[in-house]
Tab-separated table of N, CA and C in Angstrom:
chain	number	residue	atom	x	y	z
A	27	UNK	N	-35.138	-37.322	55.369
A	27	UNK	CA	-35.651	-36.277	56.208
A	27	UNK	C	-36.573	-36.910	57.264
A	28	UNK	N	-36.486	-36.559	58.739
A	28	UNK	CA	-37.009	-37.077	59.812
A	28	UNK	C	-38.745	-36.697	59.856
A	29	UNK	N	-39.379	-37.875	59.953
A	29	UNK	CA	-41.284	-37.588	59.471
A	29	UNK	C	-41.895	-37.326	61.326
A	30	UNK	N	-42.483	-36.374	61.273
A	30	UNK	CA	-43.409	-36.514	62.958
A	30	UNK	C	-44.242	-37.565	62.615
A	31	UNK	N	-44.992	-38.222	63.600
A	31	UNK	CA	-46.201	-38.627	63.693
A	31	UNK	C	-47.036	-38.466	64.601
A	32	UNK	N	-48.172	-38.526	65.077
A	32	UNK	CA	-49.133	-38.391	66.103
A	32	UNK	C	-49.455	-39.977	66.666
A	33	UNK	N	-49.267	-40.651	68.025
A	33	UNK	CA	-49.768	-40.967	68.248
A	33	UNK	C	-50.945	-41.198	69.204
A	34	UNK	N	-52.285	-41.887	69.733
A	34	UNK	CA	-52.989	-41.557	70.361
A	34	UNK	C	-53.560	-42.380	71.039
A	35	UNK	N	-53.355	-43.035	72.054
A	35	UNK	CA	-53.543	-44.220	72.798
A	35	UNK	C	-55.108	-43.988	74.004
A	36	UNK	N	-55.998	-43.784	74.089
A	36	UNK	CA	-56.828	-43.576	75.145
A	36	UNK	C	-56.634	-42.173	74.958
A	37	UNK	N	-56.507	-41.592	76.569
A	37	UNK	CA	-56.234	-40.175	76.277
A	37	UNK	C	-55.005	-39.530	76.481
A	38	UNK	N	-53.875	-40.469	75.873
A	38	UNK	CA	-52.581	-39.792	76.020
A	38	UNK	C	-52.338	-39.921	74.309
A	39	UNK	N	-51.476	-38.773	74.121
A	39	UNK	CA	-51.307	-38.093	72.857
A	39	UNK	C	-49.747	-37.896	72.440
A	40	UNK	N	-48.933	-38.493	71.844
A	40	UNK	CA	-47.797	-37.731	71.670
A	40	UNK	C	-46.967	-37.996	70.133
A	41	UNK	N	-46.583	-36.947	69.802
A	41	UNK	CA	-45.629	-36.671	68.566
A	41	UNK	C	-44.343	-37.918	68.945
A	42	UNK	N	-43.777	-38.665	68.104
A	42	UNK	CA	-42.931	-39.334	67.318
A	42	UNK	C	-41.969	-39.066	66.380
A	43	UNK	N	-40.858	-39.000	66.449
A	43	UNK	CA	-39.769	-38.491	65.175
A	43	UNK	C	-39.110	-39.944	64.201
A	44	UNK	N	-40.213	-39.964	63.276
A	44	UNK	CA	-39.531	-41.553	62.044
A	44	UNK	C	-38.309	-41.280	61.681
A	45	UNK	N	-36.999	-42.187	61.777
A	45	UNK	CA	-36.032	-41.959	61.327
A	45	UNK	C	-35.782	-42.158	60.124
A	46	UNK	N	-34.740	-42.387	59.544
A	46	UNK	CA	-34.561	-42.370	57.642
A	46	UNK	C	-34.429	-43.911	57.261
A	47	UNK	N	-34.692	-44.612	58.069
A	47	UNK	CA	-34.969	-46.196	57.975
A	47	UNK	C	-35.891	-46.764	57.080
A	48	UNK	N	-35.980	-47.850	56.154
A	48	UNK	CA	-36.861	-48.717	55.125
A	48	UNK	C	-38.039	-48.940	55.964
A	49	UNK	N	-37.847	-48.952	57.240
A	49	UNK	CA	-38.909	-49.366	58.056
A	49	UNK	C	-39.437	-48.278	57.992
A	50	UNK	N	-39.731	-47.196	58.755
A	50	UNK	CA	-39.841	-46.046	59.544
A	50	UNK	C	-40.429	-45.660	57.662
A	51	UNK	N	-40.440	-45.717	57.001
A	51	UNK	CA	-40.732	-45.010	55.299
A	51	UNK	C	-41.670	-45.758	55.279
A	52	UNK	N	-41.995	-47.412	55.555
A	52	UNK	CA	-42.744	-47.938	55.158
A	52	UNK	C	-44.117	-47.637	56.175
A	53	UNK	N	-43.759	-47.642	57.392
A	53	UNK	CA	-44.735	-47.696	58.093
A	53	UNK	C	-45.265	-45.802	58.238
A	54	UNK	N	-44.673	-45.263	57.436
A	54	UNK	CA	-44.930	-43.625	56.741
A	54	UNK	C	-46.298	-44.082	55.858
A	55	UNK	N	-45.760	-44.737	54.948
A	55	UNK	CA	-46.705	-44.994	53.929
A	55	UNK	C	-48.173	-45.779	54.205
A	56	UNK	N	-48.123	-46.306	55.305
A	56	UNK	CA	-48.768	-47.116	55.674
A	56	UNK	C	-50.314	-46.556	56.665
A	57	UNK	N	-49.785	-45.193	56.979
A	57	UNK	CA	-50.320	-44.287	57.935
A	57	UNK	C	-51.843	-43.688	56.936
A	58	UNK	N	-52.862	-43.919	57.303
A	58	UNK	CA	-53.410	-43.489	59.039
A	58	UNK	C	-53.471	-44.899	59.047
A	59	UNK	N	-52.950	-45.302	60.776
A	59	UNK	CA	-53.169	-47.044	61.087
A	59	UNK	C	-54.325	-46.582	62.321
A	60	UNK	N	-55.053	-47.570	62.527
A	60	UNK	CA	-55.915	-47.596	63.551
A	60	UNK	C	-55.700	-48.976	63.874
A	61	UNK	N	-55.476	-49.142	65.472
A	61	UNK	CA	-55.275	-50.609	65.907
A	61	UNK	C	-55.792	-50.379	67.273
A	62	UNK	N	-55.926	-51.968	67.937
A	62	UNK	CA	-56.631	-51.748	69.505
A	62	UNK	C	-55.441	-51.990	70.102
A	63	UNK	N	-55.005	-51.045	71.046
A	63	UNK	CA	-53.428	-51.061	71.761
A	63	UNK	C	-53.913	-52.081	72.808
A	64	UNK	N	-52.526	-52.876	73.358
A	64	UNK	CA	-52.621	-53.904	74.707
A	64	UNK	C	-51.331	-52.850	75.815
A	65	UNK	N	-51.561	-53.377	76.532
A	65	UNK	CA	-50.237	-52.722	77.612
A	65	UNK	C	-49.700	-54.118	78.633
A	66	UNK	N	-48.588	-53.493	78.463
A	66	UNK	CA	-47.713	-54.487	78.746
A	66	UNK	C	-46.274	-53.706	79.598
A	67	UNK	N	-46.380	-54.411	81.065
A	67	UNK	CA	-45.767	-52.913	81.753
A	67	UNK	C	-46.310	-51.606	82.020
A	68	UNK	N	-45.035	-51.178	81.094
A	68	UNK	CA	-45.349	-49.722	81.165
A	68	UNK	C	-45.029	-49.489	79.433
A	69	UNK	N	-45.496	-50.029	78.437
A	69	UNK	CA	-45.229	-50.303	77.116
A	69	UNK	C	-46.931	-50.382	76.717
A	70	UNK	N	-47.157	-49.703	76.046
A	70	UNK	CA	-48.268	-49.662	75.195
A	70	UNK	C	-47.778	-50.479	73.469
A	71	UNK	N	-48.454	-51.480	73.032
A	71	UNK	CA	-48.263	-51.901	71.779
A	71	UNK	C	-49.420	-51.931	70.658
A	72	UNK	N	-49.091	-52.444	69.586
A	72	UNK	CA	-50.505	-52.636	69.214
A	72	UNK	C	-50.219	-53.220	67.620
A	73	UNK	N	-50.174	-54.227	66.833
A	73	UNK	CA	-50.093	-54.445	65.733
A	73	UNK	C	-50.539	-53.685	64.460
A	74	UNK	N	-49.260	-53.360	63.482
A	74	UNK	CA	-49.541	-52.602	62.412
A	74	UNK	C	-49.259	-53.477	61.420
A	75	UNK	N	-49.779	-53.152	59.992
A	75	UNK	CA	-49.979	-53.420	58.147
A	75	UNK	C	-48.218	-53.499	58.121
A	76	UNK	N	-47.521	-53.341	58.599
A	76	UNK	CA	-46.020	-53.130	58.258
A	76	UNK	C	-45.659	-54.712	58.740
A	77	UNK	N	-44.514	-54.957	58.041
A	77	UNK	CA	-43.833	-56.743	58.229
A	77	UNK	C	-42.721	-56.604	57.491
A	78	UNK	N	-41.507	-56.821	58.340
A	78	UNK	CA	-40.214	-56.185	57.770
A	78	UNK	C	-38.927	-56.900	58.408
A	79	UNK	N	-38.229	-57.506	57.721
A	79	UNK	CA	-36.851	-58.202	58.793
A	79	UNK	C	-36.302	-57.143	59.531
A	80	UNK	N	-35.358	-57.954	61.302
A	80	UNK	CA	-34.932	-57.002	61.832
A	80	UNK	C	-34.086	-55.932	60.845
A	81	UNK	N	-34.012	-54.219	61.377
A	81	UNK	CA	-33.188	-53.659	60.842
A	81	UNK	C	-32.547	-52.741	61.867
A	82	UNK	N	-31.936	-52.603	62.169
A	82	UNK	CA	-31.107	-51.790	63.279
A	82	UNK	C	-31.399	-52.689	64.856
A	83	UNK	N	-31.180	-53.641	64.602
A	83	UNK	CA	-32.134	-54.287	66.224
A	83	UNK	C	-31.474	-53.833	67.307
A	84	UNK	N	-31.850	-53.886	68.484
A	84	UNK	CA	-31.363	-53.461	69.672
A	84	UNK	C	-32.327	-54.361	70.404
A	85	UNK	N	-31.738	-54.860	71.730
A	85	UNK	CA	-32.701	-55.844	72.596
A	85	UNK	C	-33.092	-54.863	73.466
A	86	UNK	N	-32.664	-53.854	73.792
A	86	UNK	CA	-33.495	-52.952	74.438
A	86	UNK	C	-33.365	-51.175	74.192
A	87	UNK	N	-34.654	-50.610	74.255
A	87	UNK	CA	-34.995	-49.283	73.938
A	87	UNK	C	-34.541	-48.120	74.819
A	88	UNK	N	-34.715	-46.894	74.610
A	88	UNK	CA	-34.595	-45.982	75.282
A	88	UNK	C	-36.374	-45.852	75.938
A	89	UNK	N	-36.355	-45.054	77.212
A	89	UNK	CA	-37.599	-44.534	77.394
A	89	UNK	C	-38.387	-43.380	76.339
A	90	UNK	N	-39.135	-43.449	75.958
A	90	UNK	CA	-39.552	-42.821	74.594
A	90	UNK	C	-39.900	-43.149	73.327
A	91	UNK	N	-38.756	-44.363	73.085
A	91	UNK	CA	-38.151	-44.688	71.974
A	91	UNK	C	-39.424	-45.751	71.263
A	92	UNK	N	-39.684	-45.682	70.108
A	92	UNK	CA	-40.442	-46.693	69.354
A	92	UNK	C	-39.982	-47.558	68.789
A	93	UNK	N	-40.762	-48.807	68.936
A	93	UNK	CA	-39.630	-50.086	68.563
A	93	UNK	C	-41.096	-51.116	67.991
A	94	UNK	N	-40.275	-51.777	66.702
A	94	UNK	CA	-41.262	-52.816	66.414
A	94	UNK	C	-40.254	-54.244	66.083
A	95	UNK	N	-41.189	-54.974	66.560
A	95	UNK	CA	-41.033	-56.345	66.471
A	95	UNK	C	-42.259	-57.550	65.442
C-alpha cells in the first residue's frame, strides 16, 4: 500500500507518494529524518539513516520524482 510523506525544505512543503519498494518501507521506518538539505541545480538533497543496493535504478528521474543514491 502506497505511504504519503511530508517533506519540508526551508519554506517549501510537499507530500510524497512511497512506493511498495524494500527501499521506500525502509526509509518508512526510518521516519521522522531530520537532515541539512544542499541544492544542487534545481534538486534539493540531503543524506538519510537508509543504505540500500541499487533497486529499480534509472539514470534519470521524472520532475517530482524522489530518487536516492
Amino acid at each position: 500500500m502506497p505511504r504519503t510523506i511530508r517533506i519540508t525544505a526551508g519554506n517549501v512543503t510537499m507530500d510524497a507518494t512511497l512506493n511498495e519498494s524494500a527501499t521506500a518501507s525502509e526509509i518508512w521506518d526510518a521516519l521522522p529524518i531530520t537532515a541539512r538539505a544542499n541544492i544542487w541545480g534545481d534538486e534539493i538533497y540531503f543524506a538519510i539513516p537508509v543504505h540500500r543496493a541499487e533497486e529499480n535504478a534509472k539514470a534519470t528521474v521524472g520532475l517530482g520524482d524522489l530518487g536516492s543514491w
